[in-house]
């Protein structure tokens, strides 16, 4: 029988084969020992990994759904929604409302079931129900992810309370004594330093909370209506159609929101204290900016 | 038990030794210790051959032939691929059973169970990686087994039916692997299986296709019912089916014997079962030692690969509302995905694979050439090689590189930070992403060489697409990295370009990256960076 050229590869000796098998077994034992030694740390790293990934997912959900009302950095918008990135929220809130569970449960439940009541609320918008279980858009894992993201503010929030890093919490009107009686729960309005000059309209639109209810990009049409407040995408076209000139209409709507309610919207939702919170100069600039068809953001 | 007279006759030591040998002989199903010693020393058996006894005594050995022809025991004749396929099936059964302990097939729990398995079960990740590696290897080995059989012409008479059962085993293996794909309930699983089952929908006539699809998914879309069905297919029905066909297949292999190398016998003859006495290699001990040492060595290689180089993927939780960019089938179905890109779903997804399968199963009945020698089978071997090349080309066409490119700006971001999986940015991780704004037009350079690599790749990818795509001109990118929260960075990719009409356009995509997140690639050196803090302490 002719031997092929690669015949030197054939292992014929049973002793060599058995030795190779024993070497393989030893190799496996070494590998298992190695894995066993690092297993504890690997599991820890994996645990942290999945928490980290959950926070990433939560951040994405927050950026797409929550920042309009709770603010890009979670510090809330006056009159729209409370701050979550707040020392008060992490230290006092549960005591004030008498919640006996964990903060995680409180946040998860609020995200899932919302705050449907409008009774005596100072907030312009209700917290919607976000969980699919109650008709919202989030799956359970998404509710958990948003909760993990909100709780991840804790480290930063606990550093608040200094003059250059104030607690942005705004006391609830329905429990003002509870909210303000606590140490370190200084309301945002008191510690926010007075601005030195007129603030730009772009900044006001966000900081005054307008952005929470009014969409700047979408036009307001019968088929495309803003859910809480009218869309402002085509304001320069529609503002002049209400029996007065466009500037007066927009100006009055900011200073005295209930003077003219667009059909289909409820009176009393839009805060009526903007004249106190902005100078006349600022309001005029804001109106002009809103009516500019090519407004820059 | 007349111990007393026996001790009187022999010495007490001899009695104990005899008793020990008796136990040993029972355990080895008929081979005394002295014979085992002779086996290991490579000495010939006595007559009558005592090494045949286990084949009639022991259940597990009675299905093994007592001896083989010397020429088929050479490694390069069969490469032990059939044995390996069988062995991998047992590896899969064992690792799969262990995985089942921590798994519940419901959409509410499946994905969370995967995370729990990875982060809370000692050796959980190893078991999962091993199971996944075994599954992919099994598909590869079964396919190679078929290729080897084809090239040596071993499917010819009298082994036509053995080939036929082998084709069925190949199909079952593919379905087994694919049905396991859905179980982690991540995006990868969900969309691969959605695409896979949607091909069943294309079976004509419509009523049949829709019914098959509905039966597989349990609802119009994959959900709790679909997951349960795939789970039951994966852990019960398909393994039992494979078990059945394996024994038919193996019975035929033993019955006809492994076909000899074609040079060993005359054309048209089959002398596999007429082994001359001087060419016999007995199963005990030679073949057994060979097979056992081979399988142990192979297992060691698998464990080595799993320890350092192979990680089963786990993407985000299944989201029926969002299809990730560049959804791909498992690699062994790339060819099918490639076909689907160039032809209609009914033709490419049902008719062509169906015809291929029938042709494959019918090869022994179509090939009337009695010779198994390569020089007499030029047509068969060349057409086999051509078919192999076509499969490889189709597989390449199944990858995202062919015909599914999205807009250039989307592809640039996808290259560096894909929607699912790792990508360069997630691989270097949180600590190598310094905060700041980086504009590719300014060719920024930082102190971090790994981050410089990202900036370089970003600019290079934009330049590449600018050259390739006429709608993507004067493009530049801005990468913004800001601190979103403690331990969480926001990474914003902005790409600006000018369309052929001279209109400026832009694409913005935001991702978040946490300090503790670990992302990994399926193949490649594993990330052991979590070991560093311990050594520093």
GROMACS .gro file of N, CA, C and O in nm, chain B residues 29-130:
model
  408
  326UNK      N    1  -1.713  -0.546   3.082
  326UNK     CA    2  -1.799  -0.632   3.001
  326UNK      C    3  -1.720  -0.742   2.933
  326UNK      O    4  -1.739  -0.772   2.816
  327UNK      N    5  -1.626  -0.802   3.005
  327UNK     CA    6  -1.565  -0.924   2.954
  327UNK      C    7  -1.416  -0.922   2.932
  327UNK      O    8  -1.360  -1.020   2.883
  328UNK      N    9  -1.347  -0.817   2.964
  328UNK     CA   10  -1.203  -0.814   2.940
  328UNK      C   11  -1.129  -0.811   3.073
  328UNK      O   12  -1.143  -0.717   3.152
  329UNK      N   13  -1.051  -0.916   3.102
  329UNK     CA   14  -0.978  -0.918   3.228
  329UNK      C   15  -0.864  -0.815   3.231
  329UNK      O   16  -0.823  -0.764   3.125
  330UNK      N   17  -0.815  -0.787   3.353
  330UNK     CA   18  -0.715  -0.681   3.369
  330UNK      C   19  -0.589  -0.712   3.288
  330UNK      O   20  -0.531  -0.622   3.227
  331UNK      N   21  -0.548  -0.838   3.286
  331UNK     CA   22  -0.425  -0.872   3.214
  331UNK      C   23  -0.439  -0.841   3.066
  331UNK      O   24  -0.343  -0.797   3.000
  332UNK      N   25  -0.561  -0.859   3.013
  332UNK     CA   26  -0.582  -0.834   2.870
  332UNK      C   27  -0.577  -0.683   2.843
  332UNK      O   28  -0.526  -0.639   2.740
  333UNK      N   29  -0.630  -0.603   2.936
  333UNK     CA   30  -0.624  -0.457   2.922
  333UNK      C   31  -0.479  -0.413   2.918
  333UNK      O   32  -0.438  -0.328   2.838
  334UNK      N   33  -0.398  -0.476   3.005
  334UNK     CA   34  -0.256  -0.443   3.008
  334UNK      C   35  -0.193  -0.474   2.873
  334UNK      O   36  -0.117  -0.393   2.817
  335UNK      N   37  -0.224  -0.589   2.816
  335UNK     CA   38  -0.169  -0.625   2.685
  335UNK      C   39  -0.216  -0.528   2.577
  335UNK      O   40  -0.142  -0.496   2.485
  336UNK      N   41  -0.344  -0.483   2.590
  336UNK     CA   42  -0.398  -0.387   2.492
  336UNK      C   43  -0.314  -0.260   2.492
  336UNK      O   44  -0.274  -0.210   2.388
  337UNK      N   45  -0.289  -0.209   2.613
  337UNK     CA   46  -0.218  -0.082   2.622
  337UNK      C   47  -0.074  -0.099   2.574
  337UNK      O   48  -0.017  -0.010   2.512
  338UNK      N   49  -0.017  -0.218   2.598
  338UNK     CA   50   0.119  -0.240   2.551
  338UNK      C   51   0.123  -0.270   2.401
  338UNK      O   52   0.231  -0.285   2.343
  339UNK      N   53   0.008  -0.278   2.337
  339UNK     CA   54   0.004  -0.299   2.193
  339UNK      C   55   0.031  -0.442   2.153
  339UNK      O   56   0.074  -0.469   2.040
  340UNK      N   57   0.009  -0.538   2.245
  340UNK     CA   58   0.033  -0.679   2.211
  340UNK      C   59  -0.089  -0.739   2.144
  340UNK      O   60  -0.201  -0.694   2.168
  341UNK      N   61  -0.070  -0.839   2.060
  341UNK     CA   62  -0.185  -0.899   1.989
  341UNK      C   63  -0.274  -0.976   2.086
  341UNK      O   64  -0.227  -1.021   2.190
  342UNK      N   65  -0.402  -0.990   2.053
  342UNK     CA   66  -0.493  -1.063   2.140
  342UNK      C   67  -0.467  -1.214   2.135
  342UNK      O   68  -0.407  -1.263   2.039
  343UNK      N   69  -0.513  -1.284   2.237
  343UNK     CA   70  -0.505  -1.429   2.234
  343UNK      C   71  -0.616  -1.485   2.145
  343UNK      O   72  -0.695  -1.411   2.086
  344UNK      N   73  -0.618  -1.618   2.130
  344UNK     CA   74  -0.725  -1.680   2.053
  344UNK      C   75  -0.799  -1.779   2.142
  344UNK      O   76  -0.732  -1.857   2.213
  345UNK      N   77  -0.932  -1.781   2.142
  345UNK     CA   78  -1.018  -1.688   2.070
  345UNK      C   79  -1.004  -1.546   2.126
  345UNK      O   80  -0.978  -1.532   2.245
  346UNK      N   81  -1.024  -1.446   2.041
  346UNK     CA   82  -1.000  -1.307   2.077
  346UNK      C   83  -1.091  -1.264   2.192
  346UNK      O   84  -1.211  -1.253   2.177
  347UNK      N   85  -1.033  -1.242   2.311
  347UNK     CA   86  -1.119  -1.203   2.425
  347UNK      C   87  -1.171  -1.060   2.412
  347UNK      O   88  -1.259  -1.019   2.487
  348UNK      N   89  -1.115  -0.987   2.317
  348UNK     CA   90  -1.156  -0.845   2.305
  348UNK      C   91  -1.286  -0.828   2.227
  348UNK      O   92  -1.333  -0.716   2.209
  349UNK      N   93  -1.344  -0.937   2.178
  349UNK     CA   94  -1.471  -0.927   2.106
  349UNK      C   95  -1.589  -0.934   2.202
  349UNK      O   96  -1.700  -0.897   2.168
  350UNK      N   97  -1.561  -0.985   2.323
  350UNK     CA   98  -1.672  -1.014   2.413
  350UNK      C   99  -1.758  -0.891   2.446
  350UNK      O  100  -1.881  -0.902   2.445
  351UNK      N  101  -1.696  -0.773   2.475
  351UNK     CA  102  -1.780  -0.656   2.508
  351UNK      C  103  -1.879  -0.622   2.398
  351UNK      O  104  -1.986  -0.567   2.426
  352UNK      N  105  -1.848  -0.654   2.272
  352UNK     CA  106  -1.941  -0.621   2.164
  352UNK      C  107  -2.070  -0.699   2.174
  352UNK      O  108  -2.174  -0.655   2.123
  353UNK      N  109  -2.065  -0.818   2.236
  353UNK     CA  110  -2.190  -0.892   2.252
  353UNK      C  111  -2.248  -0.870   2.391
  353UNK      O  112  -2.367  -0.881   2.412
  354UNK      N  113  -2.161  -0.835   2.489
  354UNK     CA  114  -2.208  -0.821   2.626
  354UNK      C  115  -2.268  -0.682   2.652
  354UNK      O  116  -2.368  -0.670   2.721
  355UNK      N  117  -2.202  -0.576   2.600
  355UNK     CA  118  -2.237  -0.441   2.641
  355UNK      C  119  -2.329  -0.377   2.539
  355UNK      O  120  -2.305  -0.382   2.419
  356UNK      N  121  -2.434  -0.312   2.589
  356UNK     CA  122  -2.531  -0.250   2.499
  356UNK      C  123  -2.464  -0.142   2.413
  356UNK      O  124  -2.483  -0.136   2.293
  357UNK      N  125  -2.386  -0.054   2.479
  357UNK     CA  126  -2.330   0.059   2.406
  357UNK      C  127  -2.230   0.013   2.300
  357UNK      O  128  -2.209   0.082   2.201
  358UNK      N  129  -2.168  -0.102   2.321
  358UNK     CA  130  -2.069  -0.147   2.223
  358UNK      C  131  -2.129  -0.237   2.116
  358UNK      O  132  -2.066  -0.258   2.013
  359UNK      N  133  -2.249  -0.290   2.140
  359UNK     CA  134  -2.301  -0.386   2.042
  359UNK      C  135  -2.334  -0.318   1.910
  359UNK      O  136  -2.344  -0.382   1.807
  360UNK      N  137  -2.348  -0.184   1.912
  360UNK     CA  138  -2.376  -0.117   1.786
  360UNK      C  139  -2.247  -0.080   1.713
  360UNK      O  140  -2.250  -0.032   1.601
  361UNK      N  141  -2.132  -0.100   1.777
  361UNK     CA  142  -2.005  -0.069   1.712
  361UNK      C  143  -1.953  -0.194   1.642
  361UNK      O  144  -1.962  -0.305   1.696
  362UNK      N  145  -1.896  -0.181   1.522
  362UNK     CA  146  -1.836  -0.298   1.456
  362UNK      C  147  -1.717  -0.348   1.540
  362UNK      O  148  -1.653  -0.270   1.610
  363UNK      N  149  -1.688  -0.477   1.531
  363UNK     CA  150  -1.577  -0.530   1.610
  363UNK      C  151  -1.443  -0.494   1.546
  363UNK      O  152  -1.344  -0.481   1.615
  364UNK      N  153  -1.441  -0.484   1.414
  364UNK     CA  154  -1.316  -0.442   1.350
  364UNK      C  155  -1.346  -0.360   1.226
  364UNK      O  156  -1.455  -0.364   1.172
  365UNK      N  157  -1.247  -0.283   1.185
  365UNK     CA  158  -1.257  -0.197   1.066
  365UNK      C  159  -1.149  -0.237   0.968
  365UNK      O  160  -1.050  -0.299   1.005
  366UNK      N  161  -1.166  -0.196   0.843
  366UNK     CA  162  -1.059  -0.211   0.746
  366UNK      C  163  -0.952  -0.108   0.778
  366UNK      O  164  -0.983   0.008   0.806
  367UNK      N  165  -0.827  -0.151   0.774
  367UNK     CA  166  -0.716  -0.063   0.812
  367UNK      C  167  -0.723   0.070   0.736
  367UNK      O  168  -0.697   0.178   0.792
  368UNK      N  169  -0.763   0.066   0.608
  368UNK     CA  170  -0.756   0.189   0.527
  368UNK      C  171  -0.861   0.293   0.567
  368UNK      O  172  -0.842   0.411   0.540
  369UNK      N  173  -0.971   0.251   0.631
  369UNK     CA  174  -1.071   0.352   0.668
  369UNK      C  175  -1.042   0.411   0.805
  369UNK      O  176  -1.108   0.505   0.847
  370UNK      N  177  -0.948   0.353   0.878
  370UNK     CA  178  -0.918   0.409   1.009
  370UNK      C  179  -0.819   0.524   0.999
  370UNK      O  180  -0.794   0.592   1.099
  371UNK      N  181  -0.762   0.544   0.880
  371UNK     CA  182  -0.672   0.658   0.865
  371UNK      C  183  -0.751   0.788   0.878
  371UNK      O  184  -0.861   0.800   0.822
  372UNK      N  185  -0.692   0.884   0.945
  372UNK     CA  186  -0.765   1.006   0.974
  372UNK      C  187  -0.815   1.076   0.848
  372UNK      O  188  -0.928   1.122   0.840
  373UNK      N  189  -0.732   1.079   0.743
  373UNK     CA  190  -0.769   1.157   0.625
  373UNK      C  191  -0.873   1.087   0.538
  373UNK      O  192  -0.914   1.143   0.437
  374UNK      N  193  -0.917   0.967   0.575
  374UNK     CA  194  -1.023   0.907   0.494
  374UNK      C  195  -1.159   0.964   0.530
  374UNK      O  196  -1.237   1.002   0.444
  375UNK      N  197  -1.188   0.972   0.660
  375UNK     CA  198  -1.320   1.023   0.701
  375UNK      C  199  -1.308   1.152   0.781
  375UNK      O  200  -1.407   1.219   0.803
  376UNK      N  201  -1.189   1.184   0.830
  376UNK     CA  202  -1.166   1.297   0.920
  376UNK      C  203  -1.251   1.286   1.046
  376UNK      O  204  -1.270   1.383   1.116
  377UNK      N  205  -1.306   1.167   1.072
  377UNK     CA  206  -1.391   1.143   1.192
  377UNK      C  207  -1.510   1.239   1.198
  377UNK      O  208  -1.554   1.275   1.307
  378UNK      N  209  -1.557   1.283   1.082
  378UNK     CA  210  -1.660   1.388   1.085
  378UNK      C  211  -1.795   1.335   1.132
  378UNK      O  212  -1.868   1.405   1.201
  379UNK      N  213  -1.827   1.211   1.095
  379UNK     CA  214  -1.954   1.152   1.139
  379UNK      C  215  -1.954   1.134   1.290
  379UNK      O  216  -2.049   1.171   1.360
  380UNK      N  217  -1.843   1.082   1.342
  380UNK     CA  218  -1.831   1.064   1.487
  380UNK      C  219  -1.844   1.198   1.558
  380UNK      O  220  -1.914   1.213   1.658
  381UNK      N  221  -1.779   1.298   1.500
  381UNK     CA  222  -1.780   1.431   1.561
  381UNK      C  223  -1.921   1.489   1.563
  381UNK      O  224  -1.963   1.550   1.662
  382UNK      N  225  -1.996   1.471   1.453
  382UNK     CA  226  -2.134   1.522   1.450
  382UNK      C  227  -2.215   1.460   1.564
  382UNK      O  228  -2.287   1.530   1.636
  383UNK      N  229  -2.202   1.329   1.579
  383UNK     CA  230  -2.276   1.259   1.684
  383UNK      C  231  -2.234   1.312   1.820
  383UNK      O  232  -2.317   1.341   1.907
  384UNK      N  233  -2.103   1.326   1.838
  384UNK     CA  234  -2.054   1.373   1.966
  384UNK      C  235  -2.107   1.512   1.998
  384UNK      O  236  -2.148   1.541   2.110
  385UNK      N  237  -2.108   1.601   1.897
  385UNK     CA  238  -2.156   1.737   1.920
  385UNK      C  239  -2.303   1.736   1.960
  385UNK      O  240  -2.347   1.818   2.039
  386UNK      N  241  -2.378   1.641   1.903
  386UNK     CA  242  -2.518   1.631   1.944
  386UNK      C  243  -2.528   1.603   2.093
  386UNK      O  244  -2.612   1.660   2.163
  387UNK      N  245  -2.438   1.518   2.145
  387UNK     CA  246  -2.443   1.490   2.288
  387UNK      C  247  -2.395   1.610   2.369
  387UNK      O  248  -2.450   1.640   2.475
  388UNK      N  249  -2.294   1.679   2.319
  388UNK     CA  250  -2.249   1.801   2.388
  388UNK      C  251  -2.365   1.900   2.397
  388UNK      O  252  -2.391   1.960   2.502
  389UNK      N  253  -2.438   1.915   2.286
  389UNK     CA  254  -2.551   2.008   2.284
  389UNK      C  255  -2.659   1.965   2.381
  389UNK      O  256  -2.722   2.047   2.447
  390UNK      N  257  -2.684   1.833   2.387
  390UNK     CA  258  -2.788   1.784   2.478
  390UNK      C  259  -2.752   1.816   2.622
  390UNK      O  260  -2.834   1.865   2.700
  391UNK      N  261  -2.626   1.792   2.657
  391UNK     CA  262  -2.586   1.812   2.797
  391UNK      C  263  -2.585   1.961   2.831
  391UNK      O  264  -2.648   2.004   2.930
  392UNK      N  265  -2.518   2.043   2.751
  392UNK     CA  266  -2.515   2.186   2.782
  392UNK      C  267  -2.657   2.244   2.775
  392UNK      O  268  -2.695   2.328   2.856
  393UNK      N  269  -2.735   2.196   2.680
  393UNK     CA  270  -2.872   2.247   2.665
  393UNK      C  271  -2.956   2.215   2.787
  393UNK      O  272  -3.032   2.300   2.836
  394UNK      N  273  -2.943   2.094   2.839
  394UNK     CA  274  -3.018   2.057   2.959
  394UNK      C  275  -2.981   2.147   3.075
  394UNK      O  276  -3.067   2.192   3.151
  395UNK      N  277  -2.851   2.177   3.087
  395UNK     CA  278  -2.808   2.264   3.198
  395UNK      C  279  -2.866   2.404   3.179
  395UNK      O  280  -2.914   2.466   3.273
  396UNK      N  281  -2.866   2.452   3.055
  396UNK     CA  282  -2.922   2.586   3.030
  396UNK      C  283  -3.071   2.591   3.061
  396UNK      O  284  -3.123   2.693   3.105
  397UNK      N  285  -3.141   2.480   3.037
  397UNK     CA  286  -3.286   2.478   3.060
  397UNK      C  287  -3.321   2.505   3.206
  397UNK      O  288  -3.430   2.553   3.235
  398UNK      N  289  -3.227   2.475   3.296
  398UNK     CA  290  -3.255   2.496   3.439
  398UNK      C  291  -3.288   2.643   3.466
  398UNK      O  292  -3.371   2.675   3.549
  399UNK      N  293  -3.220   2.735   3.393
  399UNK     CA  294  -3.235   2.877   3.424
  399UNK      C  295  -3.321   2.950   3.323
  399UNK      O  296  -3.310   3.070   3.308
  400UNK      N  297  -3.402   2.877   3.250
  400UNK     CA  298  -3.471   2.940   3.139
  400UNK      C  299  -3.620   2.910   3.140
  400UNK      O  300  -3.661   2.796   3.162
  401UNK      N  301  -3.701   3.013   3.118
  401UNK     CA  302  -3.845   2.994   3.101
  401UNK      C  303  -3.885   3.057   2.968
  401UNK      O  304  -3.853   3.172   2.943
  402UNK      N  305  -3.953   2.982   2.882
  402UNK     CA  306  -3.981   3.032   2.747
  402UNK      C  307  -4.101   3.126   2.741
  402UNK      O  308  -4.200   3.095   2.677
  403UNK      N  309  -4.095   3.240   2.809
  403UNK     CA  310  -4.200   3.340   2.794
  403UNK      C  311  -4.134   3.474   2.764
  403UNK      O  312  -4.023   3.499   2.812
  404UNK      N  313  -4.198   3.560   2.685
  404UNK     CA  314  -4.135   3.689   2.652
  404UNK      C  315  -4.105   3.772   2.776
  404UNK      O  316  -4.012   3.852   2.775
  405UNK      N  317  -4.180   3.754   2.884
  405UNK     CA  318  -4.155   3.832   3.004
  405UNK      C  319  -4.026   3.789   3.071
  405UNK      O  320  -3.961   3.868   3.137
  406UNK      N  321  -3.992   3.661   3.058
  406UNK     CA  322  -3.880   3.611   3.137
  406UNK      C  323  -3.757   3.575   3.055
  406UNK      O  324  -3.645   3.578   3.108
  407UNK      N  325  -3.775   3.538   2.929
  407UNK     CA  326  -3.664   3.477   2.855
  407UNK      C  327  -3.539   3.564   2.855
  407UNK      O  328  -3.430   3.518   2.889
  408UNK      N  329  -3.555   3.692   2.822
  408UNK     CA  330  -3.438   3.778   2.811
  408UNK      C  331  -3.376   3.805   2.949
  408UNK      O  332  -3.254   3.800   2.966
  409UNK      N  333  -3.464   3.829   3.048
  409UNK     CA  334  -3.413   3.850   3.184
  409UNK      C  335  -3.340   3.725   3.233
  409UNK      O  336  -3.241   3.734   3.306
  410UNK      N  337  -3.389   3.608   3.191
  410UNK     CA  338  -3.323   3.483   3.230
  410UNK      C  339  -3.183   3.475   3.170
  410UNK      O  340  -3.090   3.423   3.231
  411UNK      N  341  -3.168   3.524   3.045
  411UNK     CA  342  -3.036   3.525   2.982
  411UNK      C  343  -2.941   3.612   3.064
  411UNK      O  344  -2.826   3.574   3.088
  412UNK      N  345  -2.989   3.730   3.105
  412UNK     CA  346  -2.903   3.820   3.181
  412UNK      C  347  -2.869   3.757   3.316
  412UNK      O  348  -2.755   3.764   3.361
  413UNK      N  349  -2.968   3.694   3.375
  413UNK     CA  350  -2.941   3.627   3.503
  413UNK      C  351  -2.838   3.516   3.485
  413UNK      O  352  -2.748   3.499   3.566
  414UNK      N  353  -2.853   3.441   3.377
  414UNK     CA  354  -2.759   3.332   3.349
  414UNK      C  355  -2.618   3.387   3.335
  414UNK      O  356  -2.521   3.330   3.385
  415UNK      N  357  -2.604   3.500   3.265
  415UNK     CA  358  -2.472   3.557   3.240
  415UNK      C  359  -2.413   3.618   3.366
  415UNK      O  360  -2.292   3.614   3.387
  416UNK      N  361  -2.498   3.678   3.451
  416UNK     CA  362  -2.440   3.756   3.561
  416UNK      C  363  -2.455   3.690   3.696
  416UNK      O  364  -2.395   3.736   3.792
  417UNK      N  365  -2.535   3.584   3.707
  417UNK     CA  366  -2.558   3.529   3.841
  417UNK      C  367  -2.534   3.379   3.854
  417UNK      O  368  -2.545   3.326   3.962
  418UNK      N  369  -2.503   3.312   3.743
  418UNK     CA  370  -2.486   3.168   3.749
  418UNK      C  371  -2.338   3.136   3.725
  418UNK      O  372  -2.285   3.170   3.621
  419UNK      N  373  -2.271   3.073   3.822
  419UNK     CA  374  -2.132   3.035   3.798
  419UNK      C  375  -2.121   2.943   3.676
  419UNK      O  376  -2.200   2.849   3.661
  420UNK      N  377  -2.032   2.974   3.587
  420UNK     CA  378  -2.012   2.902   3.461
  420UNK      C  379  -2.133   2.913   3.368
  420UNK      O  380  -2.144   2.838   3.272
  421UNK      N  381  -2.225   3.003   3.399
  421UNK     CA  382  -2.343   3.019   3.313
  421UNK      C  383  -2.304   3.068   3.175
  421UNK      O  384  -2.353   3.016   3.075
  422UNK      N  385  -2.216   3.168   3.172
  422UNK     CA  386  -2.174   3.218   3.041
  422UNK      C  387  -2.098   3.110   2.965
  422UNK      O  388  -2.115   3.095   2.844
  423UNK      N  389  -2.017   3.031   3.037
  423UNK     CA  390  -1.942   2.925   2.971
  423UNK      C  391  -2.038   2.826   2.906
  423UNK      O  392  -2.021   2.786   2.790
  424UNK      N  393  -2.142   2.786   2.980
  424UNK     CA  394  -2.238   2.689   2.926
  424UNK      C  395  -2.307   2.744   2.802
  424UNK      O  396  -2.326   2.674   2.702
  425UNK      N  397  -2.344   2.871   2.808
  425UNK     CA  398  -2.414   2.931   2.696
  425UNK      C  399  -2.322   2.943   2.574
  425UNK      O  400  -2.359   2.908   2.463
  426UNK      N  401  -2.198   2.989   2.599
  426UNK     CA  402  -2.103   3.001   2.488
  426UNK      C  403  -2.073   2.864   2.427
  426UNK      O  404  -2.064   2.848   2.305
  427UNK      N  405  -2.057   2.765   2.515
  427UNK     CA  406  -2.026   2.630   2.468
  427UNK      C  407  -2.141   2.575   2.384
  427UNK      O  408  -2.120   2.514   2.280
   0.00000   0.00000   0.00000
